[in-house]
Amino acid sequence: MKQLRLANSIIKMMIKDRIQYPARLIVDTFGIATRCGVLLILYYYIFSTRGGVINGLTFQITAWSMFLYFAFMTLRLRDLATAIMQDIKSGTVEVLLSKPIHYLSYRMWWQLGAGLYPFFVAVVLGTIALVVAVGIPASMSSWFFVGTLSIVFILGIILSLLVYSVVGLLAFWIEDIKPLYWIVDKAVMILGGSYLPVALFPAVMYKIAIWSPFGASQFVTHTVYDTWRAGYSEMIGIQVFWAVVLGIIVSYMLGRAHKKVSVNGG
């Protein structure tokens, strides 16, 4: 109950902060819209030269899949790793670890709260634009889509936070995590379907995207595919599996970090 009250307070505070300072929201939204728009224009041209269908995939499905990826990215959960690193470098983490709150929960809720308002704006504006431009695929016109999208969206948030928590906590042992962060972040982008829809991956790459935690964190992009009904339960299971595994790893790392801080007199 205490954790829920803390989460509610942090999220409300961060949303109010983003509303009061719209300049960053405008810049971030424009940046995401530009990247997504350029890719969609490129793929529209590619699909038009191939008769409108590539490997059984239409441009309409591709457009919605890529939009879901970029919408999810507006949550900026990836910033959690660098935020943890800055806390460790500045010594802030030593103060927070001594407080009667769970440091990682606090930092996760803070990151989620900071991205919720931009996410809402991006989803509303992007959805309107895509509905007008390409219409709504049949695969999205059911409660099954809404229900399963909600599940993989929540699990995707949990998985993303855990992935970037592992990277961030490594700053207790590695002075600069930026090279590792870059590798992990690019793996998420590629295997998540940012530049090439996962459905168009070669067989080996497709399996890696499905079974790795990097691709699993972006399963929202799969929900628009016609094959989603046949494989959704397996993919949700994969997300749960990686969430449990990474949760154990994060818990172990945080325990070691507590000991490290105590030994160093923090």
mmCIF file of C-alpha atoms in Angstrom, residues 127-263:
data_model
loop_
_atom_site.group_PDB
_atom_site.id
_atom_site.type_symbol
_atom_site.label_atom_id
_atom_site.label_comp_id
_atom_site.label_asym_id
_atom_site.label_seq_id
_atom_site.Cartn_x
_atom_site.Cartn_y
_atom_site.Cartn_z
ATOM 1 C CA THR A 127 -3.352 7.230 -33.934
ATOM 2 C CA ILE A 128 -5.392 10.013 -35.520
ATOM 3 C CA ALA A 129 -2.754 10.502 -38.230
ATOM 4 C CA LEU A 130 -2.536 6.792 -39.069
ATOM 5 C CA VAL A 131 -6.299 6.257 -39.070
ATOM 6 C CA VAL A 132 -6.622 9.081 -41.601
ATOM 7 C CA ALA A 133 -3.590 8.017 -43.673
ATOM 8 C CA VAL A 134 -3.856 4.200 -43.818
ATOM 9 C CA GLY A 135 -6.989 3.178 -41.919
ATOM 10 C CA ILE A 136 -7.356 0.505 -39.228
ATOM 11 C CA PRO A 137 -6.292 -3.085 -40.026
ATOM 12 C CA ALA A 138 -8.809 -5.870 -39.478
ATOM 13 C CA SER A 139 -6.427 -7.420 -36.943
ATOM 14 C CA MET A 140 -6.907 -4.396 -34.675
ATOM 15 C CA SER A 141 -10.694 -4.352 -34.858
ATOM 16 C CA SER A 142 -11.447 -6.656 -31.927
ATOM 17 C CA TRP A 143 -11.448 -6.766 -28.126
ATOM 18 C CA PHE A 144 -8.913 -9.580 -28.387
ATOM 19 C CA PHE A 145 -6.414 -7.089 -29.813
ATOM 20 C CA VAL A 146 -7.148 -4.525 -27.094
ATOM 21 C CA GLY A 147 -6.848 -7.114 -24.314
ATOM 22 C CA THR A 148 -3.643 -8.757 -25.492
ATOM 23 C CA LEU A 149 -2.073 -5.402 -26.395
ATOM 24 C CA SER A 150 -2.688 -4.212 -22.838
ATOM 25 C CA ILE A 151 -1.024 -7.323 -21.398
ATOM 26 C CA VAL A 152 2.102 -7.223 -23.575
ATOM 27 C CA PHE A 153 2.318 -3.453 -23.115
ATOM 28 C CA ILE A 154 2.461 -3.778 -19.315
ATOM 29 C CA LEU A 155 4.865 -6.724 -19.507
ATOM 30 C CA GLY A 156 6.961 -4.774 -22.012
ATOM 31 C CA ILE A 157 7.262 -1.887 -19.553
ATOM 32 C CA ILE A 158 8.306 -4.250 -16.753
ATOM 33 C CA LEU A 159 10.807 -6.035 -18.983
ATOM 34 C CA SER A 160 12.292 -2.785 -20.330
ATOM 35 C CA LEU A 161 12.721 -1.379 -16.828
ATOM 36 C CA LEU A 162 14.451 -4.568 -15.705
ATOM 37 C CA VAL A 163 16.772 -4.694 -18.736
ATOM 38 C CA TYR A 164 17.908 -1.109 -18.236
ATOM 39 C CA SER A 165 18.110 -1.590 -14.461
ATOM 40 C CA VAL A 166 20.672 -4.360 -14.998
ATOM 41 C CA VAL A 167 22.698 -2.029 -17.221
ATOM 42 C CA GLY A 168 22.403 0.879 -14.790
ATOM 43 C CA LEU A 169 23.334 -1.145 -11.691
ATOM 44 C CA LEU A 170 26.536 -2.283 -13.381
ATOM 45 C CA ALA A 171 27.789 1.257 -12.678
ATOM 46 C CA PHE A 172 28.551 0.005 -9.162
ATOM 47 C CA TRP A 173 31.341 -2.088 -10.715
ATOM 48 C CA ILE A 174 31.973 -0.385 -14.077
ATOM 49 C CA GLU A 175 32.864 3.301 -14.021
ATOM 50 C CA ASP A 176 31.208 4.094 -17.352
ATOM 51 C CA ILE A 177 28.314 1.953 -18.585
ATOM 52 C CA LYS A 178 27.745 3.967 -21.768
ATOM 53 C CA PRO A 179 29.398 1.456 -24.161
ATOM 54 C CA LEU A 180 27.333 -1.398 -22.707
ATOM 55 C CA TYR A 181 24.224 0.802 -22.706
ATOM 56 C CA TRP A 182 24.782 1.579 -26.375
ATOM 57 C CA ILE A 183 25.027 -2.133 -27.246
ATOM 58 C CA VAL A 184 21.887 -3.060 -25.284
ATOM 59 C CA ASP A 185 19.927 -0.087 -26.579
ATOM 60 C CA LYS A 186 20.797 -0.851 -30.195
ATOM 61 C CA ALA A 187 19.888 -4.509 -29.641
ATOM 62 C CA VAL A 188 16.455 -3.416 -28.390
ATOM 63 C CA MET A 189 16.008 -1.085 -31.348
ATOM 64 C CA ILE A 190 17.002 -3.646 -33.973
ATOM 65 C CA LEU A 191 15.288 -6.702 -32.474
ATOM 66 C CA GLY A 192 12.264 -4.633 -31.480
ATOM 67 C CA GLY A 193 11.502 -3.681 -35.067
ATOM 68 C CA SER A 194 12.410 0.008 -35.115
ATOM 69 C CA TYR A 195 13.872 0.086 -38.631
ATOM 70 C CA LEU A 196 12.755 -3.243 -40.086
ATOM 71 C CA PRO A 197 9.485 -4.949 -39.091
ATOM 72 C CA VAL A 198 10.201 -8.178 -37.211
ATOM 73 C CA ALA A 199 7.956 -10.102 -39.609
ATOM 74 C CA LEU A 200 10.439 -9.347 -42.395
ATOM 75 C CA PHE A 201 13.485 -10.635 -40.481
ATOM 76 C CA PRO A 202 15.451 -13.631 -41.790
ATOM 77 C CA ALA A 203 14.600 -16.858 -39.920
ATOM 78 C CA VAL A 204 17.580 -16.749 -37.548
ATOM 79 C CA MET A 205 17.122 -13.066 -36.710
ATOM 80 C CA TYR A 206 13.409 -13.630 -36.167
ATOM 81 C CA LYS A 207 14.092 -16.361 -33.601
ATOM 82 C CA ILE A 208 16.583 -14.131 -31.783
ATOM 83 C CA ALA A 209 14.037 -11.314 -31.743
ATOM 84 C CA ILE A 210 11.390 -13.613 -30.287
ATOM 85 C CA TRP A 211 13.472 -15.417 -27.669
ATOM 86 C CA SER A 212 15.776 -12.642 -26.460
ATOM 87 C CA PRO A 213 14.716 -10.207 -23.708
ATOM 88 C CA PHE A 214 15.558 -7.310 -26.048
ATOM 89 C CA GLY A 215 13.005 -8.306 -28.655
ATOM 90 C CA ALA A 216 10.517 -9.539 -26.050
ATOM 91 C CA SER A 217 10.369 -6.089 -24.474
ATOM 92 C CA GLN A 218 8.882 -4.783 -27.747
ATOM 93 C CA PHE A 219 6.208 -7.413 -28.396
ATOM 94 C CA VAL A 220 3.630 -4.623 -28.751
ATOM 95 C CA THR A 221 4.793 -4.406 -32.360
ATOM 96 C CA HIS A 222 3.610 -7.986 -32.991
ATOM 97 C CA THR A 223 0.016 -7.424 -31.897
ATOM 98 C CA VAL A 224 -1.087 -6.038 -35.281
ATOM 99 C CA TYR A 225 0.147 -9.055 -37.272
ATOM 100 C CA ASP A 226 -2.384 -11.567 -38.572
ATOM 101 C CA THR A 227 -0.299 -14.314 -36.925
ATOM 102 C CA TRP A 228 -0.710 -12.768 -33.464
ATOM 103 C CA ARG A 229 -3.713 -14.914 -32.489
ATOM 104 C CA ALA A 230 -1.746 -18.092 -33.103
ATOM 105 C CA GLY A 231 1.357 -17.111 -31.144
ATOM 106 C CA TYR A 232 0.268 -14.605 -28.504
ATOM 107 C CA SER A 233 0.249 -17.058 -25.572
ATOM 108 C CA GLU A 234 3.811 -18.198 -26.314
ATOM 109 C CA MET A 235 5.048 -14.618 -26.573
ATOM 110 C CA ILE A 236 3.371 -13.590 -23.328
ATOM 111 C CA GLY A 237 4.997 -16.627 -21.710
ATOM 112 C CA ILE A 238 8.395 -15.513 -23.026
ATOM 113 C CA GLN A 239 7.872 -12.051 -21.548
ATOM 114 C CA VAL A 240 6.918 -13.492 -18.167
ATOM 115 C CA PHE A 241 9.927 -15.822 -18.229
ATOM 116 C CA TRP A 242 12.400 -13.017 -18.910
ATOM 117 C CA ALA A 243 10.715 -10.750 -16.362
ATOM 118 C CA VAL A 244 11.243 -13.401 -13.678
ATOM 119 C CA VAL A 245 14.851 -14.093 -14.724
ATOM 120 C CA LEU A 246 15.808 -10.433 -14.911
ATOM 121 C CA GLY A 247 13.922 -9.711 -11.692
ATOM 122 C CA ILE A 248 16.110 -12.267 -9.901
ATOM 123 C CA ILE A 249 19.260 -10.793 -11.474
ATOM 124 C CA VAL A 250 18.283 -7.240 -10.498
ATOM 125 C CA SER A 251 17.475 -8.339 -6.950
ATOM 126 C CA TYR A 252 20.865 -10.056 -6.647
ATOM 127 C CA MET A 253 22.726 -7.046 -8.063
ATOM 128 C CA LEU A 254 20.913 -4.645 -5.750
ATOM 129 C CA GLY A 255 21.777 -6.844 -2.764
ATOM 130 C CA ARG A 256 25.451 -6.818 -3.760
ATOM 131 C CA ALA A 257 25.252 -3.060 -4.266
ATOM 132 C CA HIS A 258 23.896 -2.599 -0.720
ATOM 133 C CA LYS A 259 26.870 -4.539 0.634
ATOM 134 C CA LYS A 260 29.288 -2.563 -1.537
ATOM 135 C CA VAL A 261 27.908 0.739 -0.244
ATOM 136 C CA SER A 262 28.065 -0.489 3.363
ATOM 137 C CA VAL A 263 31.656 -1.704 3.002
#
